[in-house]
Coordinates of C-alpha atoms and ligand atoms in Angstrom, one line a residue:
M1 CA 16.7 13.0 -1.4
A2 CA 17.5 16.6 -2.3
L3 CA 17.7 17.3 -6.0
A4 CA 20.9 19.2 -5.4
D5 CA 22.5 15.9 -4.4
I6 CA 21.5 14.4 -7.7
F7 CA 23.0 17.4 -9.6
T8 CA 26.3 17.0 -7.9
R9 CA 26.6 13.3 -8.4
P10 CA 29.0 12.2 -11.2
A11 CA 26.8 11.9 -14.3
D12 CA 28.4 8.6 -15.4
S13 CA 25.4 6.9 -16.9
A14 CA 24.0 10.2 -18.2
A15 CA 27.2 10.6 -20.3
T16 CA 26.2 7.4 -22.1
A17 CA 22.5 8.3 -22.3
S18 CA 21.0 7.0 -25.6
P19 CA 20.4 9.5 -28.3
R20 CA 16.8 8.2 -28.7
A21 CA 14.3 11.0 -28.9
F22 CA 10.6 11.2 -29.0
G23 CA 10.6 13.5 -32.0
M24 CA 9.0 16.8 -31.5
R25 CA 6.9 15.8 -28.6
P26 CA 6.7 18.3 -25.8
L27 CA 8.5 16.2 -23.2
G28 CA 10.4 17.8 -20.4
T29 CA 14.1 17.7 -20.8
G30 CA 16.7 17.4 -18.1
L31 CA 16.0 17.8 -14.4
E32 CA 14.7 21.3 -14.9
G33 CA 11.9 19.8 -17.1
L34 CA 11.2 17.2 -14.5
T35 CA 11.1 19.6 -11.5
A36 CA 8.9 22.0 -13.4
W37 CA 6.4 19.2 -14.2
V38 CA 6.5 18.0 -10.6
D39 CA 5.7 21.6 -9.4
D40 CA 2.8 21.8 -11.9
I41 CA 1.3 18.5 -10.7
A42 CA 1.8 19.5 -7.1
A43 CA 0.1 22.9 -7.7
L44 CA -2.8 21.0 -9.3
T45 CA -3.2 18.1 -6.8
Q46 CA -2.1 20.0 -3.6
P47 CA -0.4 17.3 -1.6
D48 CA 0.7 17.9 2.0
R49 CA 4.2 16.6 1.2
I50 CA 6.4 15.7 -1.8
H51 CA 8.7 12.6 -1.5
W52 CA 11.3 11.9 -4.2
V53 CA 11.7 8.2 -4.2
D54 CA 15.3 7.1 -4.3
G55 CA 14.7 3.3 -4.5
S56 CA 16.8 2.6 -1.4
R57 CA 16.2 -0.4 0.9
A58 CA 15.8 1.9 3.9
E59 CA 13.2 4.0 2.1
N60 CA 11.3 0.8 1.1
D61 CA 11.4 -0.5 4.7
A62 CA 10.0 2.8 6.0
L63 CA 7.3 2.8 3.4
L64 CA 6.2 -0.8 4.3
R65 CA 6.3 0.0 8.0
Q66 CA 4.2 3.1 7.5
M67 CA 1.6 1.1 5.5
V68 CA 1.4 -1.5 8.3
E69 CA 0.8 1.3 10.8
D70 CA -1.9 2.8 8.5
G71 CA -3.7 -0.5 8.1
T72 CA -3.0 -0.8 4.3
L73 CA -0.8 -3.8 4.8
I74 CA -0.9 -6.8 7.2
K75 CA 2.5 -8.1 7.9
L76 CA 2.6 -11.9 7.4
N77 CA 4.2 -14.3 9.8
P78 CA 7.9 -14.0 9.0
E79 CA 8.4 -17.7 10.0
W80 CA 6.4 -18.7 7.0
R81 CA 6.6 -15.7 4.7
P82 CA 9.5 -13.4 5.6
G83 CA 9.3 -9.8 4.3
S84 CA 5.8 -10.3 3.0
Y85 CA 2.5 -8.4 3.3
L86 CA -1.2 -8.8 2.5
A87 CA -3.2 -5.9 1.2
R88 CA -7.0 -6.0 1.0
S89 CA -8.5 -3.8 -1.6
H90 CA -11.8 -2.1 -1.5
P91 CA -14.3 -4.7 -2.8
S92 CA -15.0 -2.5 -5.8
D93 CA -11.4 -2.0 -6.8
V94 CA -10.2 -5.5 -7.7
A95 CA -9.3 -5.5 -11.5
R96 CA -8.4 -3.4 -14.5
T97 CA -11.3 -1.3 -15.6
E98 CA -11.4 -1.5 -19.4
A99 CA -14.6 0.4 -19.7
R100 CA -12.9 3.4 -18.0
T101 CA -9.7 3.1 -20.0
F102 CA -9.3 5.7 -22.8
I103 CA -6.9 6.4 -25.6
A104 CA -7.0 10.2 -26.1
S105 CA -5.4 10.5 -29.6
E106 CA -6.0 13.7 -31.6
R107 CA -7.9 11.7 -34.2
E108 CA -10.5 9.1 -33.4
E109 CA -9.4 6.8 -36.1
D110 CA -5.9 6.6 -34.5
A111 CA -7.5 4.9 -31.5
G112 CA -9.5 2.6 -33.6
P113 CA -12.7 0.6 -33.0
T114 CA -11.2 -1.6 -30.3
N115 CA -10.3 1.2 -27.9
N116 CA -12.5 3.8 -26.0
W117 CA -11.5 7.1 -27.6
A118 CA -11.7 10.5 -26.1
A119 CA -10.8 13.9 -27.6
P120 CA -7.7 15.0 -25.7
D121 CA -9.0 18.5 -24.9
D122 CA -12.4 17.2 -23.8
I123 CA -11.0 14.5 -21.5
R124 CA -8.4 16.9 -20.1
S125 CA -11.2 19.3 -19.1
T126 CA -13.0 16.3 -17.5
I127 CA -10.1 14.9 -15.5
T128 CA -8.3 18.1 -14.5
P129 CA -11.0 19.1 -12.0
L130 CA -10.9 15.6 -10.6
F131 CA -7.1 15.9 -10.0
A132 CA -7.5 19.4 -8.6
G133 CA -6.8 19.0 -4.8
S134 CA -7.1 15.2 -5.1
M135 CA -3.9 14.6 -3.1
K136 CA -4.8 17.0 -0.2
G137 CA -3.7 15.5 3.2
R138 CA -1.5 12.9 1.4
T139 CA 2.1 12.5 0.4
M140 CA 2.8 12.9 -3.3
Y141 CA 5.6 10.4 -4.3
V142 CA 7.7 11.1 -7.4
V143 CA 9.0 7.7 -8.7
P144 CA 11.5 7.7 -11.5
F145 CA 11.7 4.3 -13.2
S146 CA 13.3 2.5 -16.0
M147 CA 11.7 -0.2 -18.1
G148 CA 14.6 -2.4 -19.1
A149 CA 18.0 -2.1 -17.6
V150 CA 18.9 1.6 -16.9
G151 CA 20.5 3.1 -20.0
G152 CA 20.0 -0.1 -22.1
P153 CA 19.6 0.2 -25.9
L154 CA 16.0 -1.1 -25.7
S155 CA 15.1 0.5 -22.4
H156 CA 12.8 3.5 -21.8
I157 CA 12.3 5.8 -18.8
G158 CA 9.2 7.1 -17.1
V159 CA 8.3 9.0 -14.0
Q160 CA 5.2 8.2 -12.0
I161 CA 3.6 10.7 -9.6
T162 CA 1.3 8.9 -7.2
D163 CA -0.4 9.5 -3.9
S164 CA -0.5 5.7 -3.2
P165 CA 2.3 4.2 -1.1
Y166 CA 1.0 0.8 -2.2
A167 CA 1.6 1.8 -5.8
V168 CA 5.1 3.0 -4.9
A169 CA 6.0 -0.3 -3.2
S170 CA 4.6 -2.2 -6.2
I171 CA 6.5 -0.1 -8.8
E172 CA 9.7 -0.7 -6.8
V173 CA 9.2 -4.5 -7.4
M174 CA 8.0 -4.3 -11.0
T175 CA 10.6 -1.8 -12.4
R176 CA 14.0 -0.3 -11.7
V177 CA 13.5 2.7 -9.5
G178 CA 15.8 5.4 -8.3
T179 CA 18.5 7.9 -8.7
D180 CA 20.2 6.1 -11.6
V181 CA 17.1 7.0 -13.6
L182 CA 17.3 10.6 -12.5
R183 CA 20.8 10.7 -13.8
E184 CA 19.6 9.5 -17.2
I185 CA 17.0 12.2 -17.2
A186 CA 19.7 14.8 -16.2
G187 CA 21.7 13.6 -19.2
G188 CA 18.8 14.4 -21.5
A189 CA 17.1 11.0 -21.9
P190 CA 13.5 11.4 -22.8
W191 CA 10.9 10.2 -20.3
V192 CA 7.1 9.5 -20.2
K193 CA 5.0 11.4 -17.7
T194 CA 2.5 9.3 -15.7
V195 CA 0.2 10.7 -13.0
H196 CA -1.8 8.6 -10.6
S197 CA -4.2 9.6 -7.8
V198 CA -6.5 7.4 -5.8
G199 CA -8.9 10.3 -5.8
A200 CA -9.4 10.4 -2.0
P201 CA -8.3 13.7 -0.5
L202 CA -8.3 14.0 3.2
E203 CA -9.7 16.8 5.4
P204 CA -7.3 18.1 8.1
G205 CA -7.1 15.4 10.8
Q206 CA -9.0 12.9 8.8
K207 CA -7.6 9.3 8.8
S208 CA -7.2 7.6 5.4
D209 CA -9.2 4.4 4.6
A210 CA -6.9 1.3 4.4
W211 CA -7.5 1.2 0.7
P212 CA -8.5 4.6 -0.6
C213 CA -10.1 4.9 -4.0
N214 CA -12.9 6.6 -5.8
D215 CA -16.1 5.3 -7.4
E216 CA -15.2 7.5 -10.4
K217 CA -12.3 6.1 -12.4
Y218 CA -10.3 7.3 -15.4
I219 CA -7.3 5.6 -17.0
V220 CA -6.4 8.0 -19.8
H221 CA -3.5 7.7 -22.3
F222 CA -2.3 10.6 -24.4
P223 CA -0.3 8.9 -27.1
E224 CA 0.8 12.1 -28.9
T225 CA 2.3 13.7 -25.7
L226 CA 3.3 10.3 -24.1
E227 CA 1.3 10.8 -20.9
V228 CA -0.8 8.7 -18.7
W229 CA -3.3 10.0 -16.2
S230 CA -5.0 7.5 -13.9
Y231 CA -7.6 8.5 -11.3
G232 CA -9.7 6.7 -8.7
S233 CA -8.2 3.2 -8.6
G234 CA -5.4 1.6 -6.4
Y235 CA -5.5 -1.7 -8.3
G236 CA -2.1 -2.7 -9.8
G237 CA -3.2 -2.8 -13.4
N238 CA -4.6 0.7 -13.0
A239 CA -2.0 2.1 -10.6
I240 CA 1.4 0.6 -11.6
L241 CA 1.4 2.8 -14.7
A242 CA 4.7 1.4 -15.9
K243 CA 3.0 -1.8 -16.7
K244 CA 0.0 -2.0 -18.9
C245 CA -0.3 1.8 -19.4
F246 CA 3.3 2.5 -20.3
A247 CA 5.0 -0.7 -21.3
L248 CA 2.1 -1.8 -23.5
R249 CA -0.3 1.1 -24.5
I250 CA 2.2 4.0 -24.7
A251 CA 5.1 1.8 -25.7
S252 CA 3.2 0.3 -28.6
V253 CA 2.8 3.9 -30.0
I254 CA 6.5 4.7 -29.4
G255 CA 7.3 1.3 -31.0
R256 CA 5.2 2.2 -34.0
D257 CA 7.1 5.5 -34.5
E258 CA 10.5 4.0 -33.7
G259 CA 10.3 0.7 -35.5
W260 CA 9.8 -1.9 -32.7
L261 CA 7.0 -3.8 -31.0
A262 CA 5.7 -3.7 -27.4
E263 CA 3.9 -7.0 -26.8
H264 CA 1.8 -8.8 -24.3
M265 CA 4.2 -11.8 -24.3
L266 CA 6.1 -14.1 -22.0
L267 CA 9.7 -14.7 -22.8
I268 CA 11.7 -18.0 -22.2
R269 CA 14.9 -19.7 -23.0
V270 CA 14.6 -23.3 -23.9
I271 CA 17.7 -25.5 -23.6
D272 CA 17.6 -28.9 -25.4
P273 CA 19.5 -32.0 -24.2
A274 CA 22.4 -31.1 -26.5
G275 CA 22.7 -27.7 -24.6
R276 CA 21.4 -25.7 -27.6
R277 CA 19.6 -22.5 -26.5
Y278 CA 16.5 -21.1 -28.1
H279 CA 14.4 -18.1 -27.3
V280 CA 10.7 -18.1 -27.5
A281 CA 8.1 -15.4 -27.0
A282 CA 4.5 -16.2 -26.6
A283 CA 1.2 -14.2 -26.6
F284 CA -1.8 -15.6 -24.8
P285 CA -5.0 -13.9 -23.7
S286 CA -5.6 -14.0 -19.9
A287 CA -6.4 -17.4 -18.3
C288 CA -4.5 -19.3 -20.9
G289 CA -1.5 -20.4 -18.8
K290 CA 1.0 -17.7 -19.7
T291 CA 2.7 -17.7 -16.3
N292 CA 2.8 -21.5 -16.3
L293 CA 4.5 -21.5 -19.7
A294 CA 6.9 -18.8 -18.5
M295 CA 8.0 -21.1 -15.7
L296 CA 7.7 -24.4 -17.6
K297 CA 9.2 -27.5 -16.1
P298 CA 9.6 -29.8 -19.1
T299 CA 8.5 -33.4 -18.6
I300 CA 10.8 -34.7 -21.4
P301 CA 14.2 -35.7 -20.1
G302 CA 17.2 -33.4 -20.7
W303 CA 15.2 -30.3 -21.5
R304 CA 15.3 -27.1 -19.4
V305 CA 13.4 -23.8 -19.5
E306 CA 14.8 -20.6 -18.1
T307 CA 12.3 -17.8 -17.4
L308 CA 13.0 -14.3 -18.9
G309 CA 9.6 -12.7 -18.5
D310 CA 5.9 -13.6 -17.8
D311 CA 3.8 -10.7 -19.2
I312 CA 5.5 -8.1 -21.5
A313 CA 8.2 -8.3 -24.1
W314 CA 9.7 -5.5 -26.2
L315 CA 10.9 -6.7 -29.6
R316 CA 13.3 -4.8 -31.8
P317 CA 14.9 -5.8 -35.2
G318 CA 18.6 -6.0 -34.8
E319 CA 21.3 -5.1 -37.3
D320 CA 21.9 -8.8 -37.7
G321 CA 18.4 -9.3 -39.2
R322 CA 17.1 -11.1 -36.0
L323 CA 14.4 -9.9 -33.7
W324 CA 15.8 -9.1 -30.3
A325 CA 13.6 -9.2 -27.1
I326 CA 13.8 -7.8 -23.6
N327 CA 11.4 -8.2 -20.7
P328 CA 11.1 -4.5 -19.7
E329 CA 9.7 -5.4 -16.2
A330 CA 11.6 -6.4 -13.1
G331 CA 9.0 -8.4 -11.3
F332 CA 5.8 -10.5 -11.6
F333 CA 2.3 -9.2 -10.9
G334 CA 0.6 -12.6 -11.2
V335 CA -2.8 -14.1 -10.5
A336 CA -2.6 -16.2 -7.3
P337 CA -5.6 -18.6 -7.7
G338 CA -4.6 -21.7 -9.7
T339 CA -0.9 -21.3 -8.8
G340 CA 0.1 -24.4 -6.9
E341 CA 2.6 -27.1 -6.3
S342 CA 1.1 -29.3 -9.0
T343 CA 0.5 -26.6 -11.6
N344 CA 3.4 -24.2 -11.1
Q345 CA 5.9 -25.3 -8.5
T346 CA 8.4 -22.6 -9.7
A347 CA 5.9 -19.8 -9.0
V348 CA 5.1 -21.2 -5.5
E349 CA 8.9 -21.3 -4.8
T350 CA 9.3 -17.7 -6.1
L351 CA 6.8 -16.5 -3.5
W352 CA 8.8 -17.8 -0.5
G353 CA 9.1 -14.2 0.9
N354 CA 9.5 -10.6 0.0
T355 CA 6.1 -10.6 -1.7
I356 CA 3.1 -8.3 -1.6
F357 CA -0.1 -10.3 -1.8
T358 CA -3.4 -8.6 -2.6
N359 CA -6.8 -10.0 -1.9
V360 CA -5.7 -13.6 -1.1
A361 CA -6.9 -15.3 2.1
L362 CA -5.1 -15.2 5.5
R363 CA -4.4 -18.3 7.5
P364 CA -4.7 -18.4 11.3
D365 CA -0.9 -18.9 11.4
G366 CA -0.3 -15.6 9.6
D367 CA 0.5 -17.1 6.2
V368 CA -1.6 -16.8 3.0
W369 CA -3.7 -19.2 1.0
W370 CA -5.7 -19.1 -2.3
E371 CA -7.7 -21.6 -4.3
G372 CA -5.4 -24.0 -6.0
L373 CA -2.3 -23.5 -3.7
T374 CA -3.0 -26.8 -2.1
D375 CA -5.6 -29.4 -3.1
E376 CA -7.4 -29.1 0.2
A377 CA -8.4 -25.8 1.7
P378 CA -7.4 -25.1 5.3
A379 CA -10.2 -25.7 7.8
E380 CA -10.5 -22.0 8.6
L381 CA -9.3 -18.8 7.0
T382 CA -10.0 -15.1 6.9
D383 CA -11.2 -14.4 3.4
W384 CA -10.0 -11.6 1.1
Q385 CA -12.5 -9.1 2.5
G386 CA -11.5 -9.9 6.1
N387 CA -14.4 -12.1 7.0
P388 CA -14.2 -15.5 8.7
W389 CA -14.3 -18.3 6.1
T390 CA -14.7 -22.1 6.1
P391 CA -14.8 -24.5 3.1
A392 CA -18.4 -25.2 3.8
M393 CA -19.4 -21.7 2.8
G394 CA -19.0 -22.7 -0.8
R395 CA -17.5 -19.4 -2.0
P396 CA -13.8 -18.6 -2.8
A397 CA -11.6 -17.4 0.1
A398 CA -9.3 -15.5 -2.2
H399 CA -10.6 -13.1 -4.9
P400 CA -10.3 -14.8 -8.4
N401 CA -8.1 -11.9 -9.5
S402 CA -6.0 -11.9 -6.3
R403 CA -2.4 -11.2 -7.0
F404 CA 1.2 -11.6 -5.9
T405 CA 3.9 -8.9 -6.6
V406 CA 7.4 -10.3 -6.4
S407 CA 10.8 -9.6 -7.8
A408 CA 11.7 -11.6 -10.9
A409 CA 15.2 -12.3 -9.4
Q410 CA 13.5 -14.5 -6.8
C411 CA 12.3 -17.0 -9.4
P412 CA 14.4 -20.2 -9.0
Q413 CA 14.6 -20.8 -12.8
I414 CA 15.2 -17.2 -13.9
A415 CA 17.9 -16.9 -16.5
A416 CA 21.1 -15.6 -15.1
D417 CA 21.2 -12.9 -17.8
W418 CA 17.4 -12.1 -17.6
D419 CA 18.1 -8.3 -17.2
S420 CA 20.8 -8.0 -19.8
P421 CA 20.3 -4.7 -21.6
E422 CA 20.6 -6.2 -25.1
G423 CA 18.1 -8.9 -24.6
V424 CA 17.9 -12.2 -26.5
P425 CA 17.4 -13.1 -30.2
L426 CA 14.1 -14.8 -30.8
D427 CA 13.8 -18.1 -32.5
A428 CA 10.0 -18.6 -32.3
I429 CA 6.9 -16.6 -31.6
L430 CA 3.8 -18.5 -30.3
F431 CA 0.2 -17.2 -30.4
G432 CA -2.3 -19.1 -28.3
G433 CA -5.8 -19.0 -27.1
R434 CA -8.3 -21.3 -25.3
R435 CA -10.2 -23.2 -28.0
A436 CA -12.2 -26.3 -27.3
T437 CA -12.6 -26.9 -31.0
N438 CA -11.1 -26.2 -34.4
V439 CA -7.6 -25.0 -33.5
P440 CA -5.0 -27.8 -33.5
L441 CA -2.5 -28.3 -30.8
V442 CA 0.1 -26.7 -32.9
V443 CA 0.3 -25.2 -36.4
E444 CA 3.2 -23.5 -38.1
A445 CA 2.8 -20.3 -40.2
T446 CA 4.1 -20.7 -43.7
D447 CA 5.9 -17.3 -43.5
W448 CA 5.9 -14.0 -41.6
T449 CA 2.8 -12.6 -43.3
H450 CA 0.9 -15.8 -42.5
G451 CA 2.2 -15.6 -38.9
V452 CA 0.8 -12.0 -38.7
F453 CA -2.5 -13.3 -40.0
L454 CA -2.5 -16.0 -37.3
G455 CA -1.8 -13.4 -34.6
S456 CA -4.5 -11.0 -35.9
T457 CA -7.2 -13.8 -35.8
I458 CA -6.5 -15.1 -32.2
S459 CA -9.6 -15.7 -30.2
S460 CA -10.3 -17.4 -27.0
E461 CA -13.5 -18.8 -25.4
R462 CA -15.2 -16.3 -23.3
T463 CA -16.8 -18.6 -20.7
A464 CA -17.2 -22.3 -20.1
A465 CA -20.7 -22.0 -21.5
A466 CA -19.3 -20.7 -24.7
E467 CA -16.8 -23.4 -25.2
G468 CA -17.0 -25.0 -28.5
T469 CA -19.4 -22.6 -30.1
V470 CA -17.6 -20.5 -32.6
G471 CA -20.1 -17.6 -32.4
E472 CA -19.2 -17.0 -28.7
L473 CA -15.5 -16.4 -29.1
R474 CA -13.8 -13.3 -27.9
R475 CA -11.4 -11.9 -30.5
D476 CA -8.1 -11.0 -28.9
P477 CA -5.6 -10.3 -31.7
F478 CA -2.0 -10.8 -30.5
A479 CA -3.5 -10.9 -27.0
M480 CA -3.3 -7.1 -27.2
L481 CA -7.0 -6.2 -27.5
P482 CA -7.0 -4.2 -24.2
F483 CA -3.4 -3.0 -24.6
C484 CA -2.8 -1.6 -28.0
G485 CA -2.4 2.1 -27.8
Y486 CA -3.4 2.8 -31.4
N487 CA -5.6 1.5 -34.2
M488 CA -5.2 -2.2 -34.2
A489 CA -5.4 -2.4 -38.0
D490 CA -2.4 -0.1 -38.2
Y491 CA -0.8 -2.3 -35.6
F492 CA -1.2 -5.3 -37.9
G493 CA 0.5 -3.3 -40.6
H494 CA 3.3 -2.4 -38.3
W495 CA 3.9 -6.1 -37.6
L496 CA 4.1 -6.6 -41.4
K497 CA 6.7 -3.8 -41.7
I498 CA 8.8 -5.3 -38.9
G499 CA 8.9 -8.5 -40.9
Q500 CA 10.5 -6.6 -43.7
K501 CA 13.3 -5.5 -41.5
L502 CA 14.2 -9.1 -40.6
R503 CA 16.4 -11.3 -42.6
F504 CA 14.1 -14.0 -44.0
D505 CA 16.3 -16.8 -42.7
R506 CA 16.8 -15.2 -39.3
A507 CA 13.3 -14.0 -38.5
P508 CA 11.6 -16.0 -35.7
R509 CA 9.3 -18.7 -37.0
V510 CA 5.6 -18.2 -36.0
F511 CA 3.3 -20.9 -34.5
Q512 CA -0.2 -21.0 -33.2
V513 CA -0.8 -23.3 -30.2
N514 CA -3.8 -24.5 -28.4
W515 CA -3.4 -26.5 -25.2
F516 CA -7.2 -26.6 -24.6
R517 CA -8.8 -28.6 -27.4
K518 CA -11.5 -31.0 -26.2
G519 CA -12.6 -34.3 -27.5
S520 CA -16.1 -35.2 -28.5
D521 CA -16.5 -36.5 -24.9
G522 CA -15.7 -33.1 -23.5
R523 CA -12.4 -34.0 -22.0
F524 CA -9.1 -32.1 -22.6
L525 CA -7.2 -34.0 -25.2
W526 CA -3.8 -32.7 -24.2
P527 CA -2.3 -32.9 -20.7
G528 CA -0.7 -29.4 -20.9
F529 CA 1.6 -27.9 -18.3
G530 CA 5.1 -29.6 -18.4
D531 CA 4.0 -31.7 -21.3
N532 CA 3.8 -28.5 -23.5
A533 CA 7.5 -29.0 -23.8
R534 CA 6.7 -31.7 -26.2
V535 CA 5.2 -29.2 -28.6
I536 CA 8.2 -26.9 -28.1
D537 CA 10.5 -29.8 -28.9
W538 CA 8.7 -30.2 -32.3
I539 CA 8.9 -26.4 -32.9
I540 CA 12.6 -26.5 -32.3
R541 CA 13.1 -29.5 -34.6
R542 CA 11.1 -27.5 -37.3
I543 CA 13.4 -24.5 -36.8
E544 CA 16.4 -26.8 -37.2
G545 CA 14.9 -28.4 -40.3
E546 CA 15.1 -31.8 -38.6
V547 CA 11.5 -32.8 -39.4
P548 CA 9.1 -31.9 -42.2
G549 CA 5.9 -30.0 -41.7
I550 CA 2.8 -31.2 -43.4
D551 CA 1.0 -28.6 -45.4
S552 CA -2.7 -28.2 -44.5
A553 CA -5.3 -25.6 -45.4
I554 CA -4.5 -23.7 -42.2
G555 CA -0.7 -24.0 -42.0
R556 CA 2.0 -26.7 -41.4
L557 CA 1.2 -29.5 -39.0
P558 CA 3.5 -32.2 -37.4
R559 CA 3.5 -35.7 -38.7
A560 CA 2.1 -37.9 -35.9
E561 CA 5.4 -39.6 -35.5
D562 CA 7.3 -36.4 -34.9
L563 CA 5.5 -35.3 -31.8
D564 CA 7.0 -37.1 -28.7
I565 CA 4.1 -38.5 -26.7
E566 CA 6.0 -41.3 -25.1
G567 CA 4.9 -41.9 -21.5
I568 CA 1.8 -39.7 -21.6
A569 CA -1.8 -40.9 -21.9
V570 CA -2.5 -39.5 -25.4
T571 CA -3.8 -42.1 -27.7
D572 CA -3.6 -42.2 -31.5
A573 CA -7.3 -41.3 -31.6
D574 CA -6.6 -38.3 -29.3
M575 CA -3.9 -37.3 -31.7
A576 CA -6.2 -37.5 -34.6
E577 CA -8.8 -35.3 -32.8
L578 CA -6.1 -32.8 -31.7
F579 CA -5.1 -32.2 -35.3
A580 CA -8.5 -32.6 -37.0
I581 CA -9.4 -29.8 -39.3
D582 CA -13.1 -29.5 -40.3
P583 CA -13.3 -27.3 -43.4
A584 CA -16.9 -26.3 -42.8
S585 CA -16.3 -24.9 -39.3
W586 CA -13.1 -23.3 -40.5
L587 CA -15.0 -21.6 -43.3
R588 CA -17.4 -20.3 -40.6
E589 CA -14.4 -19.1 -38.7
A590 CA -13.2 -17.3 -41.9
D591 CA -16.5 -15.5 -42.1
L592 CA -16.1 -14.3 -38.5
T593 CA -12.6 -13.1 -39.3
E594 CA -14.0 -11.2 -42.3
E595 CA -16.6 -9.6 -40.0
F596 CA -13.9 -8.7 -37.5
F597 CA -11.6 -7.2 -40.2
Q598 CA -14.5 -5.1 -41.5
T599 CA -14.9 -3.4 -38.2
F600 CA -11.7 -1.5 -39.1
E601 CA -13.4 0.2 -42.0
G602 CA -10.8 -0.4 -44.7
R603 CA -7.7 -0.1 -42.6
V604 CA -6.7 -3.8 -42.4
P605 CA -3.7 -4.2 -44.6
A606 CA -4.2 -5.9 -48.0
P607 CA -1.8 -8.7 -47.3
L608 CA -4.0 -9.9 -44.4
W609 CA -7.1 -9.8 -46.7
A610 CA -5.1 -11.9 -49.2
E611 CA -4.3 -14.4 -46.4
L612 CA -8.0 -14.7 -45.6
A613 CA -8.8 -15.2 -49.3
A614 CA -6.1 -17.8 -49.6
L615 CA -7.3 -19.6 -46.5
R616 CA -10.8 -19.8 -47.9
Y617 CA -9.5 -21.1 -51.2
R618 CA -7.5 -23.8 -49.5
L619 CA -10.4 -24.8 -47.3
Q620 CA -12.8 -25.0 -50.2
R621 CA -10.5 -27.5 -51.9
A622 CA -9.7 -29.4 -48.7
Ligands
OXD701 C1 -2.5 -8.9 -16.4 C2 -3.5 -8.8 -17.5 O1 -2.8 -8.4 -15.3 O2 -3.2 -9.3 -18.6 O3 -1.4 -9.3 -16.7 O4 -4.6 -8.4 -17.2
MN702 MN1 -1.0 -9.5 -18.8

């Protein structure tokens, strides 16, 4: 679409563009700023063509058709999976590359010890030559996108330049793309600059690989100038820059400066048998059942869950003293293996069609398969690398990090108002991890500061071998370890500040949950999945003041009689084990927390040290 067309369109949404500004940062303003930036990037990367993405259906159809012709996508059998495609990545380009992910803040201490820091000028002089000519022979796409409803009070805008049509098709699912966003920019709305190249220029006449990428990879964030530069990878987490790079790392910095929070959280509405509605956000490290909780099917009669988001939530204190949340995304980029009829029927139904699958296995009938989709594997498949596969081979057919990319609107239990610009007011925040020992099924924070302390100490077992051994835990505070764009100790302080903006009786209550505790016999003590609604039932009764919480050294616990375990195989002995608190191992855990806090060299806020001291005091007296 010609830019002239955009200029002549009525600037209806631009007229209502929010007055938010990114301070004195050197962001381009208006369409002149955007076109000047696009010209600069084109001069650097030297693409053959420039395509301004308008987000139309026709454009998307043409893009998908082109990718099938080029061998990037395989069209699935429309009889089983209409409008759906399979991509096979290069075997080396299958996941986020944390070791190649950088925060290039002016000062090293602003990135903090949990991030890879690079001096902005140094890393610019490293990556600029890589981007020079990197799009030769390819089309450069300009993709304007909005995180959150276009023009919404919590929404933010970005533009991604990319030479990957796969990235374009994915961004079109995961965000709101198109000319509405350009109109916002024309109206003066600030926007984040994101540049992506797979790093595989073509010689004249040379045909592209089906999955172009480069062995050298850089995912670089410039928090002061609100830019992302990603080089060498086509994988979603490195290539859909709106997601982890913008909506978490860069947005966390914008949130720090503007007074809100960008979080690695799912978002749901829980409706009780009386029709009362509650909103819950929950942060879990990967492989802890986040998507399953986002699409929970409660096993207790009369309860319902509506999905609002599965990965990212932006939280902002409202004038009413509540904490309001939106899911800034428009789709799900989920892990396929382990998603099946018995574990997440809703996700399976969501994937009925219009889905881009990456690195799953292909069935002879032109449909897809992955481990866990069905109990039994098909007799023969083509594996994620395109090789013949049978179950006897004893290796997975789908890559363990194979993915689906699908529109949120396709989820059968999506809330009708899931993309409302204002979002929803939160009643509870849950922090979870995978812990075989120590951490009870559920514990309630005594107040906001204690809740922040719980979030800051979240850890999860790294491997099966490590399960149960406290020393082998991976710290993942707020499940944000790889996603916080600034010093995590300052981030803890920012959480404390947000609490001060909330009305004490309207702030969401904070809970720590653990679905994964094991008994002394090594078996999971809690059935999980739909039965997690029983824990949410208790949480809601706590919020309503209908049941007392029992004070313990680590927070408030349920009375055994208040947790509804009717009809499930959880015995009284299991319940005792699920909630057992061993002061000695908790004191060891407190020592590890102290070690972790010390890595921040004096930056962890005093109230969290006070929480740690109080925890030790209570444990010593327990
Ligand atoms: C994701 C992740 O892809 O957390 O959502 O890595
Ligand atoms: Mn995630």
